Each structure stands twice: as C-alpha cells, then as structure tokens.
JSON list of C-alpha atoms in Angstrom, two decimals:
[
{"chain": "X", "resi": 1, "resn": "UNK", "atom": "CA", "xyz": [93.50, 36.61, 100.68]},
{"chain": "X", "resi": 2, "resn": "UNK", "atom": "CA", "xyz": [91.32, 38.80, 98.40]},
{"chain": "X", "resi": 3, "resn": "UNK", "atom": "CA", "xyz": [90.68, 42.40, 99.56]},
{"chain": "X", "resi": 4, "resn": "UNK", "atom": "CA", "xyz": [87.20, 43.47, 99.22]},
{"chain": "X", "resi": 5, "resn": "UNK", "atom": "CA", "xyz": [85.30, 47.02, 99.66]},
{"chain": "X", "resi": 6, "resn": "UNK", "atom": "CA", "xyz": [82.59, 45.01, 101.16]},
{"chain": "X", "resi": 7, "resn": "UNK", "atom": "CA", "xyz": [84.91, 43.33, 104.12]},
{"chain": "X", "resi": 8, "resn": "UNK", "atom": "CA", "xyz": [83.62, 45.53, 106.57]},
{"chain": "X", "resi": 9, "resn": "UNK", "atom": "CA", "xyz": [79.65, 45.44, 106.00]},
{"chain": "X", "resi": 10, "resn": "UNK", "atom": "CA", "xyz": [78.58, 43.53, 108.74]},
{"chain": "X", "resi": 11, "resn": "UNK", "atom": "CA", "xyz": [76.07, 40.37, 108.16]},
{"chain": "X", "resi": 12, "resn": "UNK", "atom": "CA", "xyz": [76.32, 40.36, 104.55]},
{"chain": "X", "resi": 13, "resn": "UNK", "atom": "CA", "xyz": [78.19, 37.85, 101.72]},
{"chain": "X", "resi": 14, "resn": "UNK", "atom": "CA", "xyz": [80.28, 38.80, 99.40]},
{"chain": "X", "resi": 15, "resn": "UNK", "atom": "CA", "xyz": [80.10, 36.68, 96.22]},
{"chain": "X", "resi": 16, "resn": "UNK", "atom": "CA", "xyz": [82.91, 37.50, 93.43]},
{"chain": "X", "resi": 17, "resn": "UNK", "atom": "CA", "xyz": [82.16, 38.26, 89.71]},
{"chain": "X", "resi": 18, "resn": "UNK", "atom": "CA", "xyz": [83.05, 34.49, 88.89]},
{"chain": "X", "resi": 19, "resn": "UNK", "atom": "CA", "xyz": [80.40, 33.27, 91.20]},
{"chain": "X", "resi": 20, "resn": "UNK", "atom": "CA", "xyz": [77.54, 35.81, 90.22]},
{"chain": "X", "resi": 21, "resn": "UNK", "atom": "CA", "xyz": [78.36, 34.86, 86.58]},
{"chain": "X", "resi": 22, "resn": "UNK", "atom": "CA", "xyz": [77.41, 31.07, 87.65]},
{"chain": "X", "resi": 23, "resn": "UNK", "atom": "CA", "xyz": [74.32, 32.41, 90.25]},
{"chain": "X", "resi": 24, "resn": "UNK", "atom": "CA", "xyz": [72.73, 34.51, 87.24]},
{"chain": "X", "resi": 25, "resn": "UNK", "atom": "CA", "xyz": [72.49, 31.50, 85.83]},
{"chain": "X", "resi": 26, "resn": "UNK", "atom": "CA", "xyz": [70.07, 29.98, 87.90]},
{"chain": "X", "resi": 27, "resn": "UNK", "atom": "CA", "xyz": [66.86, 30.74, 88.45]},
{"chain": "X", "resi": 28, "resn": "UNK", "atom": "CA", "xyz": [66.45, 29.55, 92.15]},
{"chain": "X", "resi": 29, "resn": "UNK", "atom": "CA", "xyz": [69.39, 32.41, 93.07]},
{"chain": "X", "resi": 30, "resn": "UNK", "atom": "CA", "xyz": [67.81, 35.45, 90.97]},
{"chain": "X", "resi": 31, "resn": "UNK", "atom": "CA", "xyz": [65.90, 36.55, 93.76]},
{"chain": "X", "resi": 32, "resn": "UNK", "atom": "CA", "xyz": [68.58, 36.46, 95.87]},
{"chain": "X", "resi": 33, "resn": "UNK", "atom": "CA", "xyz": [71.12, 38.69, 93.02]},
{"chain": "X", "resi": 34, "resn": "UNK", "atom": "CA", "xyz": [68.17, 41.10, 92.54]},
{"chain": "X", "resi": 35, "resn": "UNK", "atom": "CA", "xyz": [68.35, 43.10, 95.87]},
{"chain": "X", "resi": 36, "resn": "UNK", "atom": "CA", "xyz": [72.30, 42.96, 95.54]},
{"chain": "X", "resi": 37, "resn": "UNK", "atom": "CA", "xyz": [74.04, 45.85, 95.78]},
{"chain": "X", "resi": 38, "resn": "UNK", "atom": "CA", "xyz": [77.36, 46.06, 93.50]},
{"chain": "X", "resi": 39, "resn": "UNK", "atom": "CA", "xyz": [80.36, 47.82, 95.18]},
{"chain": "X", "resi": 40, "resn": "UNK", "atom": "CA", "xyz": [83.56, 48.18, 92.47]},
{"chain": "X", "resi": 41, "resn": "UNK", "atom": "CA", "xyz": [86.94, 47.17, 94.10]},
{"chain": "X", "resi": 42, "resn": "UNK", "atom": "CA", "xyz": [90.00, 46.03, 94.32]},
{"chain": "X", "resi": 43, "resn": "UNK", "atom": "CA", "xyz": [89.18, 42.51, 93.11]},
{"chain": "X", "resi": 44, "resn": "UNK", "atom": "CA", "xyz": [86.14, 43.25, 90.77]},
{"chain": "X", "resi": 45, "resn": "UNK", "atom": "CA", "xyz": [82.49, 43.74, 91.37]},
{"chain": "X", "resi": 46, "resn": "UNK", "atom": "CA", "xyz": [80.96, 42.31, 94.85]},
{"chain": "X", "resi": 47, "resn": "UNK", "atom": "CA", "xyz": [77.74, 41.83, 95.94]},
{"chain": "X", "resi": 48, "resn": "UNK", "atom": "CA", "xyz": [76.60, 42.49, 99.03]},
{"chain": "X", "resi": 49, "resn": "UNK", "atom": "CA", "xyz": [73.68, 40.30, 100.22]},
{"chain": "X", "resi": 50, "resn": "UNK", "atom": "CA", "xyz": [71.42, 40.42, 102.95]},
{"chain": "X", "resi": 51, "resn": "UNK", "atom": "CA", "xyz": [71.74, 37.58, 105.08]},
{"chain": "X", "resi": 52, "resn": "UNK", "atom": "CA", "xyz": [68.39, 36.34, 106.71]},
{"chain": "X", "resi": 53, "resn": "UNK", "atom": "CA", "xyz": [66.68, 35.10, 103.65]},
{"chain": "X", "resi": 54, "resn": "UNK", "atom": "CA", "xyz": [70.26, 33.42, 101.99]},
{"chain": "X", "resi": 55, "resn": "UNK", "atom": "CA", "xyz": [70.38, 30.12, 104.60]},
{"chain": "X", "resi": 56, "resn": "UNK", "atom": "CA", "xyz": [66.58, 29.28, 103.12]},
{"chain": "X", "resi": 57, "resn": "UNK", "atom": "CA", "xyz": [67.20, 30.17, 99.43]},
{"chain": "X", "resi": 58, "resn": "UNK", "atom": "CA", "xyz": [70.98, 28.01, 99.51]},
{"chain": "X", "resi": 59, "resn": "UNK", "atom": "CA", "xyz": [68.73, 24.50, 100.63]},
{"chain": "X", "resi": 60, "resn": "UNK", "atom": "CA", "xyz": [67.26, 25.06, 96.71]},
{"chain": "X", "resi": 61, "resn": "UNK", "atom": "CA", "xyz": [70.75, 25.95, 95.41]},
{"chain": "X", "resi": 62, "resn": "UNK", "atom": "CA", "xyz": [71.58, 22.90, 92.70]},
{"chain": "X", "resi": 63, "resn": "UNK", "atom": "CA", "xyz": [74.48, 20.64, 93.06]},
{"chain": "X", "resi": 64, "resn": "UNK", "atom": "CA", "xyz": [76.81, 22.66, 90.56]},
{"chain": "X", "resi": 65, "resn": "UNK", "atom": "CA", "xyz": [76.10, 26.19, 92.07]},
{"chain": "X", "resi": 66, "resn": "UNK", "atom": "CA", "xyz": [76.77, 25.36, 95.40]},
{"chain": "X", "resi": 67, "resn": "UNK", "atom": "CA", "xyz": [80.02, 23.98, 94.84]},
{"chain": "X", "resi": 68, "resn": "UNK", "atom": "CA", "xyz": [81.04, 26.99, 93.00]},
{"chain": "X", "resi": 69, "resn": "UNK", "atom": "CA", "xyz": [80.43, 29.09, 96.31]},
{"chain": "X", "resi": 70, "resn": "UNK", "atom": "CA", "xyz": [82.99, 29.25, 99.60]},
{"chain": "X", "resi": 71, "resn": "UNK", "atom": "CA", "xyz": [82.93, 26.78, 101.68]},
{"chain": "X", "resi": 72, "resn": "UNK", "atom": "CA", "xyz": [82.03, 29.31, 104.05]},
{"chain": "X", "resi": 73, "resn": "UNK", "atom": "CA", "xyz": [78.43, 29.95, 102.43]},
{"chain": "X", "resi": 74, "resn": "UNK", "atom": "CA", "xyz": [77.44, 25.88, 102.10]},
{"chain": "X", "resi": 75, "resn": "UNK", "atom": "CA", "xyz": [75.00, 24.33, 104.66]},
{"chain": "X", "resi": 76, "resn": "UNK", "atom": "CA", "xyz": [77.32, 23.35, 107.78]},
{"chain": "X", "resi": 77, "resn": "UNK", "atom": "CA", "xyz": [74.16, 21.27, 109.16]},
{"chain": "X", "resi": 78, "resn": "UNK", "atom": "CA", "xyz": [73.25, 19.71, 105.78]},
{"chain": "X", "resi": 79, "resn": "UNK", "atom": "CA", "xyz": [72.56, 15.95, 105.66]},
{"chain": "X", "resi": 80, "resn": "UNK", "atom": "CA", "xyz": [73.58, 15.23, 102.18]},
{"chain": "X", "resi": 81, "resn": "UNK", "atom": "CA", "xyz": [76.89, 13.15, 101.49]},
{"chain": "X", "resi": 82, "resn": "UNK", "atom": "CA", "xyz": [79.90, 15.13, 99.99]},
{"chain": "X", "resi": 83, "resn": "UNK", "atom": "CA", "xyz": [80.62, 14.14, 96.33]},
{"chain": "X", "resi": 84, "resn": "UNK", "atom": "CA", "xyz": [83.78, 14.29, 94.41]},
{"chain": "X", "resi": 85, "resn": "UNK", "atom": "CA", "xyz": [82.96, 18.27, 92.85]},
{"chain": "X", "resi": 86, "resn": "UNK", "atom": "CA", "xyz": [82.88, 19.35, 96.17]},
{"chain": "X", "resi": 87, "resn": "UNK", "atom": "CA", "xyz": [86.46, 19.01, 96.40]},
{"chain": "X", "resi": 88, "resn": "UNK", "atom": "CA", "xyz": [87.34, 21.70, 94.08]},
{"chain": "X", "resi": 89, "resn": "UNK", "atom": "CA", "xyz": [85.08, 24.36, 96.66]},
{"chain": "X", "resi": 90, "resn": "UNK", "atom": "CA", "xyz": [87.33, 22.74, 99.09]},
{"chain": "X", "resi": 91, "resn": "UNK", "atom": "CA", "xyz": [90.54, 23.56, 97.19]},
{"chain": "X", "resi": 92, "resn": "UNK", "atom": "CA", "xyz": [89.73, 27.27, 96.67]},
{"chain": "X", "resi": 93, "resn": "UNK", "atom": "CA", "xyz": [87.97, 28.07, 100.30]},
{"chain": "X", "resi": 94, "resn": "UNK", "atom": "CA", "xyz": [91.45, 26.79, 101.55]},
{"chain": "X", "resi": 95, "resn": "UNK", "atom": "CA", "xyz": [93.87, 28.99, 99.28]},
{"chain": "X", "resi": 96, "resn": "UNK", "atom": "CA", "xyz": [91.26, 32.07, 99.72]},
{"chain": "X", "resi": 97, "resn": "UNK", "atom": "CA", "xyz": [91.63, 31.54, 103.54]},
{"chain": "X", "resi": 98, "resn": "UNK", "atom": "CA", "xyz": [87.76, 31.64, 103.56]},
{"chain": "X", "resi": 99, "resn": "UNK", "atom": "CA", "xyz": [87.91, 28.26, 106.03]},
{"chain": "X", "resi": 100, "resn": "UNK", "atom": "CA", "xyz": [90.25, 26.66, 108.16]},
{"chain": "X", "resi": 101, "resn": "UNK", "atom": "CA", "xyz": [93.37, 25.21, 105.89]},
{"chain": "X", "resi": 102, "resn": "UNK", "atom": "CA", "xyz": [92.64, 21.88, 107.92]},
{"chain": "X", "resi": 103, "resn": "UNK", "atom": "CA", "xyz": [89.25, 21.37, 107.05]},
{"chain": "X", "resi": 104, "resn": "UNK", "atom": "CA", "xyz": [89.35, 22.22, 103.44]},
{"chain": "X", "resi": 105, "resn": "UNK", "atom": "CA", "xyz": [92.43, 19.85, 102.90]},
{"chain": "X", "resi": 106, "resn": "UNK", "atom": "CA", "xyz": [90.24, 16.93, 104.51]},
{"chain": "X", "resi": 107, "resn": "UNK", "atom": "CA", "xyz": [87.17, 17.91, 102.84]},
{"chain": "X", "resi": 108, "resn": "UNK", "atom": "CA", "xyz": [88.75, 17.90, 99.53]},
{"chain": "X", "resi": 109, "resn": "UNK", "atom": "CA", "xyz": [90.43, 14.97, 100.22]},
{"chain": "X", "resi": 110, "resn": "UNK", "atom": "CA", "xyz": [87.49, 12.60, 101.53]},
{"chain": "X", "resi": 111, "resn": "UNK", "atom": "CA", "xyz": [85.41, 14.21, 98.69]},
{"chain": "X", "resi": 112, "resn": "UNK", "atom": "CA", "xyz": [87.02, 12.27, 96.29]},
{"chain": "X", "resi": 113, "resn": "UNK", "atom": "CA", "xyz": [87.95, 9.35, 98.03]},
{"chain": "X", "resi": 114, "resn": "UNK", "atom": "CA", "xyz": [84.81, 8.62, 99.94]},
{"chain": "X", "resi": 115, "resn": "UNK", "atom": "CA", "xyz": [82.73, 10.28, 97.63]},
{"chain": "X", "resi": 116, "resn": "UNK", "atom": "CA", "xyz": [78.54, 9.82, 98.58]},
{"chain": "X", "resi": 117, "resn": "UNK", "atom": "CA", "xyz": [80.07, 8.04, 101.90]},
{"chain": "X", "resi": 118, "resn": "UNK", "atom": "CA", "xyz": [80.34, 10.52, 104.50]},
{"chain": "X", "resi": 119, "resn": "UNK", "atom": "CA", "xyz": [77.98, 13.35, 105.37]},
{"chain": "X", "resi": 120, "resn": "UNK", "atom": "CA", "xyz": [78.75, 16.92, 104.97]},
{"chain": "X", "resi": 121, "resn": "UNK", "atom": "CA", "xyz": [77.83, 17.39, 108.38]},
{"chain": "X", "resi": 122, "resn": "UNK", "atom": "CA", "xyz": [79.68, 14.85, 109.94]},
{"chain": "X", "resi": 123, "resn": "UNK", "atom": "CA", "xyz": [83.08, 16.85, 108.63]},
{"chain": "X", "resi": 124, "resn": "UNK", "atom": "CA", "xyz": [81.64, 19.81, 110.22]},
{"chain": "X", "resi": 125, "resn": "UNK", "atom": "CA", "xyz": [80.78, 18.44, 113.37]},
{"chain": "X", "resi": 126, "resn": "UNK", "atom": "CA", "xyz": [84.35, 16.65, 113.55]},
{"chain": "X", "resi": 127, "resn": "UNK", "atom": "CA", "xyz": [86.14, 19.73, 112.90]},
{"chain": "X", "resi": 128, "resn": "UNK", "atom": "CA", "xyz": [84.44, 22.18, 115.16]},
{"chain": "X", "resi": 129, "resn": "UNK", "atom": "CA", "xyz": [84.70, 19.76, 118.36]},
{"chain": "X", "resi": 130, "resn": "UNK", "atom": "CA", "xyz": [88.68, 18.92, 117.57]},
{"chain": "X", "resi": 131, "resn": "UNK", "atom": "CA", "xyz": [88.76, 23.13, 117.30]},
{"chain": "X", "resi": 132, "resn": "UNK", "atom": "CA", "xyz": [86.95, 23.20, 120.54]},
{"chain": "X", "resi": 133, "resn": "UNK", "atom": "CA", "xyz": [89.42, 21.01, 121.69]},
{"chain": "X", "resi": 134, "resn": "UNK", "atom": "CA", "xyz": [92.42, 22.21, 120.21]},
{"chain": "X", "resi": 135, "resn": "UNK", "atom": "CA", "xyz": [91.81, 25.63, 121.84]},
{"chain": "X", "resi": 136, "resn": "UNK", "atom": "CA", "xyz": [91.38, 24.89, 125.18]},
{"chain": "X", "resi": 137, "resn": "UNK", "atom": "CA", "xyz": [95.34, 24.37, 124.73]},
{"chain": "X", "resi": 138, "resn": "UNK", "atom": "CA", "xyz": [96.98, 21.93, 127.70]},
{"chain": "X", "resi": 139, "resn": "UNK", "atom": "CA", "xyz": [93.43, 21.39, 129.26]},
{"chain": "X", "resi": 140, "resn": "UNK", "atom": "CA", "xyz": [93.19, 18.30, 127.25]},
{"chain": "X", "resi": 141, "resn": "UNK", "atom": "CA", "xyz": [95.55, 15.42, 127.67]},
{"chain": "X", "resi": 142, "resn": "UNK", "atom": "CA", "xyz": [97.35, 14.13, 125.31]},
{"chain": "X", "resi": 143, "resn": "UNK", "atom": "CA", "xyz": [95.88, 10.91, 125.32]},
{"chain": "X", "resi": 144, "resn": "UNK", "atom": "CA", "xyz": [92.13, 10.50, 124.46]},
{"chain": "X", "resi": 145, "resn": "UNK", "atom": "CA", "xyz": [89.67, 7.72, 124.13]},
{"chain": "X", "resi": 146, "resn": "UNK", "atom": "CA", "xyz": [86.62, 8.24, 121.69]},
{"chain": "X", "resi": 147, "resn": "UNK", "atom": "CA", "xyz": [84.02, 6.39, 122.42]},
{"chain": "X", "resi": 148, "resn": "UNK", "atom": "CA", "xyz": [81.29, 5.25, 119.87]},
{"chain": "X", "resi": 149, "resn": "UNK", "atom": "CA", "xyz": [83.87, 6.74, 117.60]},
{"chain": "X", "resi": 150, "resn": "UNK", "atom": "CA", "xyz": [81.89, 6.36, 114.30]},
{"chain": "X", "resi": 151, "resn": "UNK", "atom": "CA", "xyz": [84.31, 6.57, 111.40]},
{"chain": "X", "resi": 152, "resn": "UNK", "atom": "CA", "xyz": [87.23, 7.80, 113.81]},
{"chain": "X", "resi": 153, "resn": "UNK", "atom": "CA", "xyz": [86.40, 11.59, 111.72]},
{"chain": "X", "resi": 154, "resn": "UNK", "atom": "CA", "xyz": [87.23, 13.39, 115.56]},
{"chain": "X", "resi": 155, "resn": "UNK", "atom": "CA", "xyz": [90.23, 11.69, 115.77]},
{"chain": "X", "resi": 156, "resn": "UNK", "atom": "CA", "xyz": [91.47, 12.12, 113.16]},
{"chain": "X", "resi": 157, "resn": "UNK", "atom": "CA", "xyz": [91.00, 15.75, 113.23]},
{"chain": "X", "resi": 158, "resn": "UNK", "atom": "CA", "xyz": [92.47, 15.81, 116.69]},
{"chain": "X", "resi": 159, "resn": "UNK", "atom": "CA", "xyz": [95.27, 13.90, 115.60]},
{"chain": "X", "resi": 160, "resn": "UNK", "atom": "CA", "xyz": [96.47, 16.01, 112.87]},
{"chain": "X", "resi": 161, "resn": "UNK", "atom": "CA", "xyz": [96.03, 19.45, 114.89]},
{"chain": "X", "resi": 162, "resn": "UNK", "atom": "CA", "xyz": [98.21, 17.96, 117.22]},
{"chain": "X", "resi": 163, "resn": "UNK", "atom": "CA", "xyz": [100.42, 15.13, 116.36]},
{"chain": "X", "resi": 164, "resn": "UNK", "atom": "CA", "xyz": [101.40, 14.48, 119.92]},
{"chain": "X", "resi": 165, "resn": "UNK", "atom": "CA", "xyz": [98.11, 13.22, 120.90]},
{"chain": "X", "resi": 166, "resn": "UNK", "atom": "CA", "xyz": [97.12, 9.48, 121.18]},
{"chain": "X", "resi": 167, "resn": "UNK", "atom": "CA", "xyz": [93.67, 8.59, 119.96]},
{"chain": "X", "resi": 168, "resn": "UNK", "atom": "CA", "xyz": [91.52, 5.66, 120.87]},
{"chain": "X", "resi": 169, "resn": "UNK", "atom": "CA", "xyz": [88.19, 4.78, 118.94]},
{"chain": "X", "resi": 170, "resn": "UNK", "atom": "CA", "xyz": [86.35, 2.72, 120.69]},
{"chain": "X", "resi": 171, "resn": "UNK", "atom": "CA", "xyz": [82.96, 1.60, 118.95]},
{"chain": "X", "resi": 172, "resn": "UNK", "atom": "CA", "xyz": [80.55, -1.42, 118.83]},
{"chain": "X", "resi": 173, "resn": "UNK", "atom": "CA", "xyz": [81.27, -2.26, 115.83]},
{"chain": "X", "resi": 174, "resn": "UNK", "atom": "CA", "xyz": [84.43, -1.09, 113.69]},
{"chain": "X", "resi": 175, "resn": "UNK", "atom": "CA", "xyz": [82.22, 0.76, 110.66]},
{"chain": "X", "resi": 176, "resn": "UNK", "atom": "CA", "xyz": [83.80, 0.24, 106.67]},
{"chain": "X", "resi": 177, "resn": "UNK", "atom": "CA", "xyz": [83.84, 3.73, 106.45]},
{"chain": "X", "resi": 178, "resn": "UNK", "atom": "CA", "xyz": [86.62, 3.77, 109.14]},
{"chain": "X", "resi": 179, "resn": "UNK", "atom": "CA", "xyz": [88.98, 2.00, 107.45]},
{"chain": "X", "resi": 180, "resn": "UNK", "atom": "CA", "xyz": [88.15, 3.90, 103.96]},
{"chain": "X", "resi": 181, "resn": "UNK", "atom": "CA", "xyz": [88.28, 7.39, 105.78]},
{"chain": "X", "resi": 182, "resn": "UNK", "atom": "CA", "xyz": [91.95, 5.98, 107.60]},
{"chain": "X", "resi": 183, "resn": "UNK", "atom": "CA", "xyz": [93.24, 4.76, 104.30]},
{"chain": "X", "resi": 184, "resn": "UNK", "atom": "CA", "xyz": [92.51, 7.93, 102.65]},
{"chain": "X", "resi": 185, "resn": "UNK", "atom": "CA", "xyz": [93.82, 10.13, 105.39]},
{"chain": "X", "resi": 186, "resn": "UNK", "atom": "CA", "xyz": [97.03, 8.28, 105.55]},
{"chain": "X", "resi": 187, "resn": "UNK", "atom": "CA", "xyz": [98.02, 8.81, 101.97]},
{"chain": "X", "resi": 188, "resn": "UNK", "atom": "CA", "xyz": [98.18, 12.80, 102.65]},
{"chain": "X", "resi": 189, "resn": "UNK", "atom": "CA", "xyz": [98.72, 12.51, 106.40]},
{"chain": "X", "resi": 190, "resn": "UNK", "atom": "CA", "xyz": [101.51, 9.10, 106.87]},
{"chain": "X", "resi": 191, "resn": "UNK", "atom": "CA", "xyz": [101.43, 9.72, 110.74]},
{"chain": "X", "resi": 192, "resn": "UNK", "atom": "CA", "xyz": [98.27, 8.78, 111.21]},
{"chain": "X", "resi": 193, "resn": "UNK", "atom": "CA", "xyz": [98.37, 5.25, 109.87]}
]
C-alpha cells in the first residue's frame, strides 16, 4: 500500500501525481483540481478533494480518465458496460489494495473477456451481496440455490470466497452471457467449471 499525508482527512480523495498529470488534462476535471489542496509526502504530491461535488463531476469524466483513477473513485451504480481498458484500473486498484483483491481480479478479468457484455454495476452488485454473505460467516449454508440467477455473477462470487459452497442458478432461460462469464472464470478459477 502507498502511504499518504492525506490518509487521515476524512471525506476527501486522494489522487496521485500520475493521475493529476492525466486529470489536468481534461477540461471536464479542472474545476474539480482547482480547489485542490497539495500536501507533499511520502509518495509525491496529493490532492485532497472535497467530496460532495466529485460523484456529479466523475458522470462527465471521459472513458480514458476514468480508467486511470482507483477503482475505488468509479461510479459503483453506473449502467455502462465494462470495456477491455478498464482492466488495467482493475489491475492497479488490486495491487494498491484500494478494492477488494477479489473483485479487481474478476473485474479485470471479465473486462477483457466479456468486454461491452456485462454492466459495471452488475459486478458491483454481485460482489457486495456475496460480501454480505460471506460475512455473516456459518449463517449461510453451504449449499445455495440462486434463483433468476442472471449470468450466475453471485455465484460465482460466492463460489470463489468460499470454495466449499454449492451453487445452483436457476433461471428461465440460461442467458449467453452465462456461459461466456463461466468460461472466462474457469480459465483463472478451474474449480468453478
């Protein structure tokens, strides 16, 4: 993990010099770089942003930029499909730490398999129920049914958190995306075919 003066500002981002080169950039994010303020550190220069006008301003954010953020910072509720760039924001949110291991590996993963297939969204949504799940510890049993499963996203996620559960998607139809998202999966993850 990078250290950073700013860690302990509360409701504030932190965007390293790399990043702010990229931002500067752009003219959608100058209004957000010109009310920064710049700590020195450990690490480099940070900025330290106020948060409740960011959310807004990152909907404008093109393609290119946002990738070149955390994972952390992107849309969690966002609609549009992940493409295969996004993988590389996947890649370095999972060796900074900034996001679960878990999630980044899959992201990064499906981003380049499935790429303009699956929503962003939909990888959020998948992950953050499995967590829900995976910390309620033996609550849960070890074997689960999903029903109208979708692209089987959930279970897979519950699956590879815990490799001694037994998941069943059950769905009207089975979708193509299922199949493409279990191939995929299977090539990192071999357990789960």
């Amino acid at each position: 993990r990078l250290s950073c003066p700013c860690t302990a500002v509360r409701k504030s981002v932190c965007l390293h010099v790399s990043v702010m080169a990229t931002l500067r950039r752009h003219a959608v994010l100058a209004g957000l770089l010109s009310g920064a303020t710049l700590l020195a550190g450990d690490v480099g220069i940070c900025a330290i942003l106020q948060t409740p006008h960011i959310a807004a301003d990152l909907d404008k954010v093109p393609m290119q930029v946002r990738q070149s953020l955390p994972v952390s910072m992107w849309r969690k509720g966002s609609k549009s499909k992940l493409v295969d760039g996004d993988a590389r924001g996947f890649e370095a949110s999972g060796r900074s730490g900034d996001m679960d291991l878990l999630l980044c590996e899959v992201g990064a993963r499906l981003s380049v398999d499935l790429s303009h297939a699956l929503r962003r969204k939909e990888l959020f949504e998948a992950h953050a129920v499995a967590s829900l799940v995976q910390n309620q510890g033996d609550v849960f049993p070890k074997k689960i049914v999903d029903f109208c499963a979708g692209c089987g996203l959930l279970a897979a996620f519950l699956v590879l958190m815990d490799p001694r559960r037994q998941v069943r998607c059950i769905d009207k139809q089975q979708s193509g995306l299922a199949e493409r998202l279990l191939r995929s999966l299977s090539r990192r993850w071999p357990d789960l075919a």
